[in-house]
Structure formats: C-alpha cells, structure tokens
PDB file of C-alpha atoms and ligand atoms in Angstrom:
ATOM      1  CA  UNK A   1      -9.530  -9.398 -23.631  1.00 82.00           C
ATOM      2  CA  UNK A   2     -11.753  -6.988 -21.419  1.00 92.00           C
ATOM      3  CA  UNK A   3     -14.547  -9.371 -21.878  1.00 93.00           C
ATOM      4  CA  UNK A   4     -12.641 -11.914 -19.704  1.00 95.00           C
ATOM      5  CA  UNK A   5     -11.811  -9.184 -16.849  1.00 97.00           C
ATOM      6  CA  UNK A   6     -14.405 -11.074 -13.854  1.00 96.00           C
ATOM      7  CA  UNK A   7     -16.623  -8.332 -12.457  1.00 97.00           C
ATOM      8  CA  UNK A   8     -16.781  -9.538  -9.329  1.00 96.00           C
ATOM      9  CA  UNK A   9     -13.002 -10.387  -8.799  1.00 96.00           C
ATOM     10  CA  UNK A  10     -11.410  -7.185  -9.428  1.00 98.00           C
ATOM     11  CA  UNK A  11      -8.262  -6.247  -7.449  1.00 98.00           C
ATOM     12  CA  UNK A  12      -9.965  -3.671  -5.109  1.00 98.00           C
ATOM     13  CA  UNK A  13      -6.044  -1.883  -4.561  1.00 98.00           C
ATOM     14  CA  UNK A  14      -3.736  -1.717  -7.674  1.00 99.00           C
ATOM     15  CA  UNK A  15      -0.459  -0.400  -6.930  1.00 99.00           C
ATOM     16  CA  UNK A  16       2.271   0.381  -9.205  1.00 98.00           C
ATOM     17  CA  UNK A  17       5.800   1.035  -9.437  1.00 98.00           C
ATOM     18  CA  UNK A  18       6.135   3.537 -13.055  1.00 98.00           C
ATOM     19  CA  UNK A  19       9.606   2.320 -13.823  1.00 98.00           C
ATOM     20  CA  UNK A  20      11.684   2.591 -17.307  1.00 98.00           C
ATOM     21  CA  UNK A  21      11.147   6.264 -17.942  1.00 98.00           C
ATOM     22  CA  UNK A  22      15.136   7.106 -18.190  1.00 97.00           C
ATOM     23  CA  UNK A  23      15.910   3.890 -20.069  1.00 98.00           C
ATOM     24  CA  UNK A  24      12.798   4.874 -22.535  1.00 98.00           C
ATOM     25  CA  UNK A  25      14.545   7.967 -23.179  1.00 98.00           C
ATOM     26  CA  UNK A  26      18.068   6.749 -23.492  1.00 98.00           C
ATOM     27  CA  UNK A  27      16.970   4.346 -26.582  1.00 97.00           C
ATOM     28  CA  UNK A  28      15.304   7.336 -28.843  1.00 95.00           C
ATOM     29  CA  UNK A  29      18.639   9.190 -27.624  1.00 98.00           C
ATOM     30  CA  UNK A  30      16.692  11.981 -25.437  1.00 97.00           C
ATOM     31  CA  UNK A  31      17.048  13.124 -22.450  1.00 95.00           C
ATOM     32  CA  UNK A  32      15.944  11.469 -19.307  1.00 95.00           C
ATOM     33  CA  UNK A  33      13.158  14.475 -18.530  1.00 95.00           C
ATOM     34  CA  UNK A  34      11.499  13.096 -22.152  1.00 96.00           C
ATOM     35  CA  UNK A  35      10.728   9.850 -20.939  1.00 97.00           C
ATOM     36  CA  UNK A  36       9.601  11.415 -17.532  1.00 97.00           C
ATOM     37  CA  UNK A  37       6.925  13.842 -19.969  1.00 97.00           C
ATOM     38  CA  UNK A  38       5.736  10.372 -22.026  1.00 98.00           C
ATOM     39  CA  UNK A  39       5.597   9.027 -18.707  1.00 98.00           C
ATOM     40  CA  UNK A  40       2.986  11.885 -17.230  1.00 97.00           C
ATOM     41  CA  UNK A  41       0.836  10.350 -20.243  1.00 97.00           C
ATOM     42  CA  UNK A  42       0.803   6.364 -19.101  1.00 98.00           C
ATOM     43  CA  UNK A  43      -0.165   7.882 -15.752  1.00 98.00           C
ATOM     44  CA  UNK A  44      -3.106   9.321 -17.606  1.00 97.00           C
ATOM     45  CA  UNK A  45      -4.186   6.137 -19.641  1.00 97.00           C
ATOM     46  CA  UNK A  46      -3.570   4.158 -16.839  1.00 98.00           C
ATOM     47  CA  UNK A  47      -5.609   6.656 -14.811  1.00 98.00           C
ATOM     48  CA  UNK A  48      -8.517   6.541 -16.745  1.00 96.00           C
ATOM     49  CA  UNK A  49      -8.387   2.475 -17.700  1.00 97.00           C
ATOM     50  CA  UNK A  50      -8.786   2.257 -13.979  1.00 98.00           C
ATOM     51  CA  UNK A  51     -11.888   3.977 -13.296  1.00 97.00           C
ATOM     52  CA  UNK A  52     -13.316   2.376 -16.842  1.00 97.00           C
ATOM     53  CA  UNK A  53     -12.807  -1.362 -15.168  1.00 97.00           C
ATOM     54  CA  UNK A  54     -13.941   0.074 -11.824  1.00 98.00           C
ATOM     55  CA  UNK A  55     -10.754  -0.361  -9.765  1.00 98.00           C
ATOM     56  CA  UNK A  56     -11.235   1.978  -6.425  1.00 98.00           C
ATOM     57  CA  UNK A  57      -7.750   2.543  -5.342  1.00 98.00           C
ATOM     58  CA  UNK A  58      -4.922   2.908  -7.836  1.00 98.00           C
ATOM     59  CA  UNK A  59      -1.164   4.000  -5.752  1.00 98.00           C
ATOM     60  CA  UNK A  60       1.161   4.846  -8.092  1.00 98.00           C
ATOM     61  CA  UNK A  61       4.976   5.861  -6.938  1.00 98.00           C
ATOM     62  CA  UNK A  62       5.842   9.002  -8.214  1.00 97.00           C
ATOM     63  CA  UNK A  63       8.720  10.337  -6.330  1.00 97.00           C
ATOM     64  CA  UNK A  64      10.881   7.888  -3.596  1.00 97.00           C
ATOM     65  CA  UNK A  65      13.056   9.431  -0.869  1.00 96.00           C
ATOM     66  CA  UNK A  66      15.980   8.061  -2.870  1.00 96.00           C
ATOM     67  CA  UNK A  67      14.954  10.060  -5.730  1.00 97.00           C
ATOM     68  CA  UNK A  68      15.953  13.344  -4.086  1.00 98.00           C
ATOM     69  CA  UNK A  69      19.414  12.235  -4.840  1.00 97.00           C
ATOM     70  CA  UNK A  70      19.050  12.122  -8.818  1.00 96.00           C
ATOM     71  CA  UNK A  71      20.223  14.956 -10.129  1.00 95.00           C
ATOM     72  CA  UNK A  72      18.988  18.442  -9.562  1.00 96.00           C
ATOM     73  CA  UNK A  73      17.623  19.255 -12.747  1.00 94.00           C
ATOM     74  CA  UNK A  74      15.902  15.950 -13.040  1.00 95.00           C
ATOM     75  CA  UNK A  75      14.579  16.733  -9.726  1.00 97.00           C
ATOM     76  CA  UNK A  76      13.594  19.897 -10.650  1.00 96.00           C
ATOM     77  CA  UNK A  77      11.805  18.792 -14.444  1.00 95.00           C
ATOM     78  CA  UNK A  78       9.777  15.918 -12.250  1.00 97.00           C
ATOM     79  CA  UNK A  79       8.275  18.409 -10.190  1.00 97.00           C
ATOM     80  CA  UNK A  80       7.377  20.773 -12.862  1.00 96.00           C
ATOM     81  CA  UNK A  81       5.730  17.845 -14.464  1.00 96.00           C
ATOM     82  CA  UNK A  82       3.787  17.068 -11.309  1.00 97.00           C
ATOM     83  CA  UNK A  83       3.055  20.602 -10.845  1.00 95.00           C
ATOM     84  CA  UNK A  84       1.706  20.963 -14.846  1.00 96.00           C
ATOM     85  CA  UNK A  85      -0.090  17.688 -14.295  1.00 96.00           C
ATOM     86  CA  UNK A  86      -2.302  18.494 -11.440  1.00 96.00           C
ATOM     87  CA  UNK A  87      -3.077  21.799 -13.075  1.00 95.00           C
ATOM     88  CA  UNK A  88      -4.367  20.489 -16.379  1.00 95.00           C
ATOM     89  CA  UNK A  89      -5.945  17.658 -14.845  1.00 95.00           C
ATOM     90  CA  UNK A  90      -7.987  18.878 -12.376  1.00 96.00           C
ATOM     91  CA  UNK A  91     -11.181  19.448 -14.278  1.00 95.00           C
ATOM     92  CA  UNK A  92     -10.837  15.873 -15.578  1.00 94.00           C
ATOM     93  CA  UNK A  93     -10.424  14.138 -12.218  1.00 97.00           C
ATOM     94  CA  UNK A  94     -13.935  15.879 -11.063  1.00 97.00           C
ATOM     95  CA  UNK A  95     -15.424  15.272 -14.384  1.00 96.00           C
ATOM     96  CA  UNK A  96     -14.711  11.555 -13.301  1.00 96.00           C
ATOM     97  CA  UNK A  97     -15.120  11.224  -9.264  1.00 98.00           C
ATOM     98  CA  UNK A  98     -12.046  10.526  -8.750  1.00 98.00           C
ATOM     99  CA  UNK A  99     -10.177  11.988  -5.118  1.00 98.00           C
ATOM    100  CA  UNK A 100      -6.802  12.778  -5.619  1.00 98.00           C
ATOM    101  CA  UNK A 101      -4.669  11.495  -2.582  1.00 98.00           C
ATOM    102  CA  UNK A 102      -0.841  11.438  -1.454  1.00 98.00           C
ATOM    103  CA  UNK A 103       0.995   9.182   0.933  1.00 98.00           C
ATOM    104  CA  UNK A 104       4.767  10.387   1.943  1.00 98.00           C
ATOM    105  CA  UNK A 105       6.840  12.980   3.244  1.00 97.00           C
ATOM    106  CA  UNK A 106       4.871  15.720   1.379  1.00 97.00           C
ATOM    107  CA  UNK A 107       6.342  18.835   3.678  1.00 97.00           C
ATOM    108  CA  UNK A 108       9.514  17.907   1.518  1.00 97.00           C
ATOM    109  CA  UNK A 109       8.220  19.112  -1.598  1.00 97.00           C
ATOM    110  CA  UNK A 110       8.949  22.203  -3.326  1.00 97.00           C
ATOM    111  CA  UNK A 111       6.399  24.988  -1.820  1.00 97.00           C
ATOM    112  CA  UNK A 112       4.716  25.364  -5.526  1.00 95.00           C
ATOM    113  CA  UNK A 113       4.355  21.022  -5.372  1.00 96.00           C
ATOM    114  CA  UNK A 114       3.044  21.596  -2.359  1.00 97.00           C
ATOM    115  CA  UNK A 115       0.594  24.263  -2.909  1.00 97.00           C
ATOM    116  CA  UNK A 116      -0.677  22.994  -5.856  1.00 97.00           C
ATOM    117  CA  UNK A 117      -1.118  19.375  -4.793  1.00 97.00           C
ATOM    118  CA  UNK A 118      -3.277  20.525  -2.035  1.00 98.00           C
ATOM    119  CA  UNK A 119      -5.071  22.643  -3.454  1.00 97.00           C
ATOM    120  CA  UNK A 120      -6.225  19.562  -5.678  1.00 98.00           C
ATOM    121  CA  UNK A 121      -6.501  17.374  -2.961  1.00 98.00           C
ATOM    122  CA  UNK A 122      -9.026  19.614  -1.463  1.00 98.00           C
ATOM    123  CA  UNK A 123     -10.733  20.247  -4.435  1.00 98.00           C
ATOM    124  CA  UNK A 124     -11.394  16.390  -5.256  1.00 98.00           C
ATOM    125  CA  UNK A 125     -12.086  15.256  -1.385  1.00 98.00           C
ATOM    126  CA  UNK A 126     -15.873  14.562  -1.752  1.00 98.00           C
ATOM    127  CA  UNK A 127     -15.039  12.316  -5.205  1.00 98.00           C
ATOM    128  CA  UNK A 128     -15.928   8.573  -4.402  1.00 98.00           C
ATOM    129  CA  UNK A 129     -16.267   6.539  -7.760  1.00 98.00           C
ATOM    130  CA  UNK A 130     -12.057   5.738  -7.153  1.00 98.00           C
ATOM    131  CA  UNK A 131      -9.013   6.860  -4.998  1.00 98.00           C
ATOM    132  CA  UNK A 132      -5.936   8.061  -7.183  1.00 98.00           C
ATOM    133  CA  UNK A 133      -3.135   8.083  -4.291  1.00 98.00           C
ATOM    134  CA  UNK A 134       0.278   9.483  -5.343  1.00 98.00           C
ATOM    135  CA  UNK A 135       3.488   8.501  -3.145  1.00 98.00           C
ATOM    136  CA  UNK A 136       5.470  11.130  -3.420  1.00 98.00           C
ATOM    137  CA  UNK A 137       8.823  11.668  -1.241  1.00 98.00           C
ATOM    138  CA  UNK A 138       7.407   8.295  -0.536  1.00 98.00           C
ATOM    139  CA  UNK A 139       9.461   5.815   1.278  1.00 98.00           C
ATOM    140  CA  UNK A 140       8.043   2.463   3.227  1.00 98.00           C
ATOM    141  CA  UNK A 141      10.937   2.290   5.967  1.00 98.00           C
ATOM    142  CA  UNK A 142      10.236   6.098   6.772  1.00 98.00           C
ATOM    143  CA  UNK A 143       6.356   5.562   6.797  1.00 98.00           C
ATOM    144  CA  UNK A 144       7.418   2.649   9.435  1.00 98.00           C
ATOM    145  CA  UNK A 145       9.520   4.472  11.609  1.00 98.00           C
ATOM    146  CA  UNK A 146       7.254   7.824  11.360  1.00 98.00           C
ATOM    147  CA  UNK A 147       4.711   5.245  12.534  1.00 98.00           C
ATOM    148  CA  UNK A 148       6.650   3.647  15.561  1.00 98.00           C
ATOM    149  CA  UNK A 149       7.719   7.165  16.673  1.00 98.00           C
ATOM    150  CA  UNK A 150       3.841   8.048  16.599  1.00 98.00           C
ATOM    151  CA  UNK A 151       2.700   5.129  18.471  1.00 98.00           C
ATOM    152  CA  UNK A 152       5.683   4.971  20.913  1.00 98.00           C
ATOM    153  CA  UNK A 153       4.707   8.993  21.954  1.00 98.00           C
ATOM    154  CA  UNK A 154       0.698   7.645  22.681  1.00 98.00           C
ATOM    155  CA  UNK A 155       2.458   4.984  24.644  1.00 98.00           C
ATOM    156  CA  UNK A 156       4.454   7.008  26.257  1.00 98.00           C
ATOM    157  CA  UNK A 157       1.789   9.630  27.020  1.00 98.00           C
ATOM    158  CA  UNK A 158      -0.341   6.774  28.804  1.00 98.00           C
ATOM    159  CA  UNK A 159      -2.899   7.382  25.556  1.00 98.00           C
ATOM    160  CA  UNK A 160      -2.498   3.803  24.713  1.00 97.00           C
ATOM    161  CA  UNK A 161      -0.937   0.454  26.437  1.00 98.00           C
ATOM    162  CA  UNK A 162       1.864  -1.751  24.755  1.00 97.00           C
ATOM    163  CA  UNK A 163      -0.557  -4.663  24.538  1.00 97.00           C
ATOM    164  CA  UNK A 164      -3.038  -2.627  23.009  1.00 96.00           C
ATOM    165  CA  UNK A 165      -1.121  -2.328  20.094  1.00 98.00           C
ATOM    166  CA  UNK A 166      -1.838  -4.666  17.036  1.00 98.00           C
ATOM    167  CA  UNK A 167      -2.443  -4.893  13.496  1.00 98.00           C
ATOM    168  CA  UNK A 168      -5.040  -2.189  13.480  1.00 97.00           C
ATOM    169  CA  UNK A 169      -3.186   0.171  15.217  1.00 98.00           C
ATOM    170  CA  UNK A 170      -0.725   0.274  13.050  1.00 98.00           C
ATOM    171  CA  UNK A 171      -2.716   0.620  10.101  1.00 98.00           C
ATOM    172  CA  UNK A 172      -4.252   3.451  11.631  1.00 98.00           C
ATOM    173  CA  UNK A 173      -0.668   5.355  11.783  1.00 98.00           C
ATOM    174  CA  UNK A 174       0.762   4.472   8.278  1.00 98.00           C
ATOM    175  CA  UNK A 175       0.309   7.170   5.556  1.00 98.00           C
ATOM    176  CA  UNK A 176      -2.309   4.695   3.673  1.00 98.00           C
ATOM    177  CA  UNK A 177      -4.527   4.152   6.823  1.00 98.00           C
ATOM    178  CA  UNK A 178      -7.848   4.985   4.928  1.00 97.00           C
ATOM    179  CA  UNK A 179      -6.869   2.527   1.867  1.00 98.00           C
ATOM    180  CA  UNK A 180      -7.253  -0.950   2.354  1.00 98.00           C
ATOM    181  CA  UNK A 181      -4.429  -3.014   1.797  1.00 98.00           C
ATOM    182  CA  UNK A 182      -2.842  -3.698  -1.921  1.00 98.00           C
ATOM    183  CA  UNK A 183      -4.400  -6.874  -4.008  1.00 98.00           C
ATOM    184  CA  UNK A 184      -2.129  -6.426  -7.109  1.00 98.00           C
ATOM    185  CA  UNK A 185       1.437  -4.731  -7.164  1.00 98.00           C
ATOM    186  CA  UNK A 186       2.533  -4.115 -10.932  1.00 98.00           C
ATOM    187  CA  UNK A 187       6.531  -2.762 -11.428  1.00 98.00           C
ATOM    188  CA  UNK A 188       7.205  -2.151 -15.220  1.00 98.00           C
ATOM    189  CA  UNK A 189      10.584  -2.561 -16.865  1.00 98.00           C
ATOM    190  CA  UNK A 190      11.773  -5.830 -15.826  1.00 98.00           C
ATOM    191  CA  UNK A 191      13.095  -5.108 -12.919  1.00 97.00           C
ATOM    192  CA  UNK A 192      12.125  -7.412 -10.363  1.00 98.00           C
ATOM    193  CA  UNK A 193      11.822  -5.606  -6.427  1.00 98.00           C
ATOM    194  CA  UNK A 194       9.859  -3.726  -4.023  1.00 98.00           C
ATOM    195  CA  UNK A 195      12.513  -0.698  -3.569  1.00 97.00           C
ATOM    196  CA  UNK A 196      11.032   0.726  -0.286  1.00 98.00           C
ATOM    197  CA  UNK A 197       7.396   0.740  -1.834  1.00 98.00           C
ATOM    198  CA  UNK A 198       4.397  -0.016   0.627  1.00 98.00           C
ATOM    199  CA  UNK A 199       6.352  -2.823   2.161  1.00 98.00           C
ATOM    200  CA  UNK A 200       3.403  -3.202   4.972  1.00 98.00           C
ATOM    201  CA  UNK A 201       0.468  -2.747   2.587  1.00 98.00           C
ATOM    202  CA  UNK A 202       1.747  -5.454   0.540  1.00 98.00           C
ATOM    203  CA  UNK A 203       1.900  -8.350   2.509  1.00 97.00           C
ATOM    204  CA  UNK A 204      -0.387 -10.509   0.712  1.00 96.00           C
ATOM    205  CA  UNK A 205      -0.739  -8.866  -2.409  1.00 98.00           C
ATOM    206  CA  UNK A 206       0.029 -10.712  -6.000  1.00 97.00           C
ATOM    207  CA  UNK A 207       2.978  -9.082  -7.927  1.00 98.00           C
ATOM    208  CA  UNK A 208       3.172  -8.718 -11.722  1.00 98.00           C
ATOM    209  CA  UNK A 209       6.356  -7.955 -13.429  1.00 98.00           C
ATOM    210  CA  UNK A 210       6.682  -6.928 -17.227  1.00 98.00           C
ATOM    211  CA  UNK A 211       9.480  -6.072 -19.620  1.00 98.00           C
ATOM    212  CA  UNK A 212       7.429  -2.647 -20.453  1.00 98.00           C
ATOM    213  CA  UNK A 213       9.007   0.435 -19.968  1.00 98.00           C
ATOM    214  CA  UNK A 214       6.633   2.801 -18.162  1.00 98.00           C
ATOM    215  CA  UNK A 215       6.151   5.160 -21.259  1.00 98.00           C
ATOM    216  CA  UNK A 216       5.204   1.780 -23.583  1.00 98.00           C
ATOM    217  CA  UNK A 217       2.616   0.881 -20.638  1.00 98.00           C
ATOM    218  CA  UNK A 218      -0.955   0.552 -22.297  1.00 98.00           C
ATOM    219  CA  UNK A 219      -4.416   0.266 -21.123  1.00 98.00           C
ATOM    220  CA  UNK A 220      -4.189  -3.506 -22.630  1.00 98.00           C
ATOM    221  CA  UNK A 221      -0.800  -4.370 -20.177  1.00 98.00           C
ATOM    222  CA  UNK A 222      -3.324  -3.145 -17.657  1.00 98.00           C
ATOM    223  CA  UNK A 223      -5.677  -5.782 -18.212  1.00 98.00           C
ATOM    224  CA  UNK A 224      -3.251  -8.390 -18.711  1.00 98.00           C
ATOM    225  CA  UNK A 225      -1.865  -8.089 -15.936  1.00 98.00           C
ATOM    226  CA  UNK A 226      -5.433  -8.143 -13.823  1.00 98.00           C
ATOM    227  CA  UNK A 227      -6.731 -10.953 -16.062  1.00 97.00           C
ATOM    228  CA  UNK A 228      -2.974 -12.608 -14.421  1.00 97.00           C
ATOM    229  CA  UNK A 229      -3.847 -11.415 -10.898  1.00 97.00           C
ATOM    230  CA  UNK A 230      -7.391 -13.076 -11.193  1.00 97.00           C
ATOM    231  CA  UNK A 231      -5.617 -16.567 -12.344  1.00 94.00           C
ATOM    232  CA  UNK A 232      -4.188 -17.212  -9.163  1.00 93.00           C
ATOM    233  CA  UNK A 233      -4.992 -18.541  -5.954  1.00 83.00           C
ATOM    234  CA  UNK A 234      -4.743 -16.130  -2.990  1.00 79.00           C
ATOM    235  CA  UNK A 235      -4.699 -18.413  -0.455  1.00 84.00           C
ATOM    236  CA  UNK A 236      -3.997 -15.928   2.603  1.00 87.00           C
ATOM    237  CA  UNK A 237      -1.671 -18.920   4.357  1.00 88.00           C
ATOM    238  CA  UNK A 238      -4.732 -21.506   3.839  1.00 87.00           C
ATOM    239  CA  UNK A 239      -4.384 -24.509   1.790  1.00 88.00           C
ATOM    240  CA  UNK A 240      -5.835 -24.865  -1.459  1.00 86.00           C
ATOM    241  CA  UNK A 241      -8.793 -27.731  -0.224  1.00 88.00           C
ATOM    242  CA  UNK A 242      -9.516 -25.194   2.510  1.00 88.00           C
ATOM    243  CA  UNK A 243     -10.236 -22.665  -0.059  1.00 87.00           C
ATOM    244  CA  UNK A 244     -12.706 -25.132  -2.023  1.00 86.00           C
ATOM    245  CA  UNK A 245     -14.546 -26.444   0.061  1.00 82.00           C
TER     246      UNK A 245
HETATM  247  C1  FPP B 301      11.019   5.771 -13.070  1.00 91.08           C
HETATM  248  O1  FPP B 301      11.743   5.820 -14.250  1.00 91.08           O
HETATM  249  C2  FPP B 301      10.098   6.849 -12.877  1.00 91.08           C
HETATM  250  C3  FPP B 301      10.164   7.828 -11.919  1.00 91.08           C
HETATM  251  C4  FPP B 301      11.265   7.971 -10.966  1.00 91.08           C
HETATM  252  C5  FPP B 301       9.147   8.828 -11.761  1.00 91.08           C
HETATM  253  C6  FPP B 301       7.773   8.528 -12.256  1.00 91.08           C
HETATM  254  C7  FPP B 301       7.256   9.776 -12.786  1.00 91.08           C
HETATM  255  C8  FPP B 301       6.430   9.915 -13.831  1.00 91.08           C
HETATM  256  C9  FPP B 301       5.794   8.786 -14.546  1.00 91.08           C
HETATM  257  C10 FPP B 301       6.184  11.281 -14.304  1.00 91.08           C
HETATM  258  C11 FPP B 301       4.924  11.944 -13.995  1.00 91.08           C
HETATM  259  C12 FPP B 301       4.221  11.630 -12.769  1.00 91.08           C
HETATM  260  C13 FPP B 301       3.026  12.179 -12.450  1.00 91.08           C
HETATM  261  C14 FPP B 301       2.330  11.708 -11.216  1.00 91.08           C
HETATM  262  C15 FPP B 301       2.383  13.191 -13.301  1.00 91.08           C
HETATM  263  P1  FPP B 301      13.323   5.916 -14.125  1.00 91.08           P
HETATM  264  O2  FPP B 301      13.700   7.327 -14.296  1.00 91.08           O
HETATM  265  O3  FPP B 301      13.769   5.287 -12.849  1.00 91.08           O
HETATM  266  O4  FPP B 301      13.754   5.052 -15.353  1.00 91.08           O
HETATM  267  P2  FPP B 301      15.093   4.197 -15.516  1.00 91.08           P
HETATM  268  O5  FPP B 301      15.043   3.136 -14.467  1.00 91.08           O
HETATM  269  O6  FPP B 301      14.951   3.645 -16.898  1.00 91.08           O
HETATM  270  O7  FPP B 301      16.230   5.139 -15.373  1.00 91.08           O
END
C-alpha cells in the first residue's frame, strides 16, 4: 500500500474536513463530547502519517463559525479538548518540525484557547519539515469578505489601484496567504460538500469522500485516499493530449 504512494507526486496541501464525530458517538450510545475525545486521537495519527509520507501542509477544520451555534456545553468540551491538545502536544510537534498554524476568526475564541494556541504557535514558528494549520472559528465566506473589506480600505486609501488587483492580491489577504493552494480535500463520513471550508483555496483541488467516521479514520484511509488523488488527471482546464505531450 505505502509502497505505491509516488514520491514525487505527493499532494503538497492536504486539507480535511474531520466529520462523523457525533454520529460515532451516537452508535456506542455516548455522548457527542466522546466522539469529539476519539476524534482529538485521528487528528494525532493523521498528524503524524503526514509528516511520515512527507506531506508539508495538512489544514484540518476544527471549529466553523456555524459551530458556535451547537450547544454550549459541546462548545465548551471542544475547546477544552483543543486547549488539552495543544498542551500535551507541544513537545511532540518540536520533536517533529512541525509549525503549528491557524486560519479564522481566532479573537473569537475563549481567552484560555486563545492564550494557549499562541503560545504554541510561537513556540513552533521556526519548525519547517511540515505546516499543521488549524481553522478554527473558521469560515470561507467570512475569510472573503474580511478580505474585500481589507483590500477595498488600501483602495480606498490610494495604497493600491482597482486594476492592480488580481489573483495575487487576493491571496495575499486571505487567512492562508503563506500556504499554497489545496491539492487534495478529504471530508469523512459520507457526506458529500464543502460547508464554507477554503472555498478559494480549493479551486482546483481533487476531493475524496469516504463513508469513515472521523474517529474510524486510519493512517491506511490516509493513503488510500492519496494513492486516489495520484490516479487522476489534474488537468488545470487543459486537455488531456495537452498534458502528454
Ligand atoms: C465533526 O463531527 C467534528 C467537529 C465539529 C470538530 C472536530 C474536532 C475534533 C476532531 C476534536 C479535536 C480537535 C483538535 C484540533 C484537537 P460532528 O460533531 O459534526 O459529527 P456528526 O456530523 O456525526 O454530528
């Protein structure tokens, strides 16, 4: 199986939407917050398969806008876990280069989140072997307006000119502007949409669906689903003869 990941074809961004935590939960009859807690530990296989197969940029989607309206105490239990999590694994994220990052409206957070999550981020800036980015309070449409606001004030201010604005520009004002844009886009559970998730970073990228709930995601759904990413033809709007010959 690993033996037929191709080196020099990896997806260079893996994204992924961690979905099937509640339903996990609901089938062993616990609560939600359990399949959130066996959910914190596929985000630490899935952590570590990554930097094994030498992916540099794994963006996983913690925490949406939309997920502020769940209910409190779920709310409240997701944020501990985030809290617990980037506490114990600090020492293991330097032990293995890796720079903790976040993209979203992270002044939202409780002030412990917060605190914590910087502290972390500061403490793993100068890691380079991969880029572990966490959306959290993460929401595409707010990135995008948060973006046009930014752009429209430079405009505005005589910084920059309307027809200086392009692709680049943009990219420079979204949350993710230091990552490059997403190759593979995984969602676990079966369900089958973006839900507000990097909707500008993913405009070419492959997207793999799967039955697994989150908790049930492995290491070896990991490589399936690059070995299924490396099967197809990115064709980036060209024809399949232009890409061959
Ligand atoms: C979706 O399952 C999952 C989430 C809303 C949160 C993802 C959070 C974790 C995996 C926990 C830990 C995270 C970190 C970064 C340590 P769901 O609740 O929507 O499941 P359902 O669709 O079955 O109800």
């Amino acid at each position: 199986m690993i033996e037929n990941i191709d080196p020099d074809k990896l997806p260079q961004h893996i994204a992924i939407i961690m979905d099937g935590n509640g339903r996990w939960a609901k089938k062993q009859g616990k609560f939600r917050a359990f399949g959130h807690e066996k959910g914190a530990h596929s985000v630490r296989k899935i952590v570590e398969a990554c930097a094994e197969l030498h992916i540099p940029n794994l963006t996983l989607y913690a925490f949406s806008t939309e997920n502020w309206n769940r209910p409190k105490l779920e709310v409240r239990a997701l944020m501990k876990l985030l809290v617990n999590a980037l506490k114990k694994e600090i020492t293991t994220l330097n032990k293995n280069n890796i720079r903790l990052n976040a993209i979203g409206n992270i002044e939202a957070l409780p002030t412990g989140a917060k605190k914590e999550l910087k502290e972390v981020i500061a403490q793993t800036q100068e890691n380079t072997h991969m880029t572990l980015t966490l959306a959290l309070s993460y929401g595409s449409r707010e990135e995008i307006v948060k973006t046009i606001k930014e752009i429209s004030l430079k405009v505005k201010n005589n910084l920059i000119s309307p027809s200086d604005i392009d692709e680049s520009i943009i990219n420079n004002h979204l949350y993710t502007r230091d990552l490059p844009d997403v190759d593979l886009l995984i969602r676990t559970s079966g369900e089958q949409r973006i839900s507000n998730f990097l909707l500008w970073q993913i405009a070419y990228a492959e997207l793999h669906f799967t039955e697994t709930l989150w908790p049930d995601y492995t290491k070896d759904h990991l490589i399936n689903a690059i070995l299924d990413y490396q099967n197809r033809e990115r064709r980036f709007g060209k024809t399949s003869e232009q890409l061959n010959s």
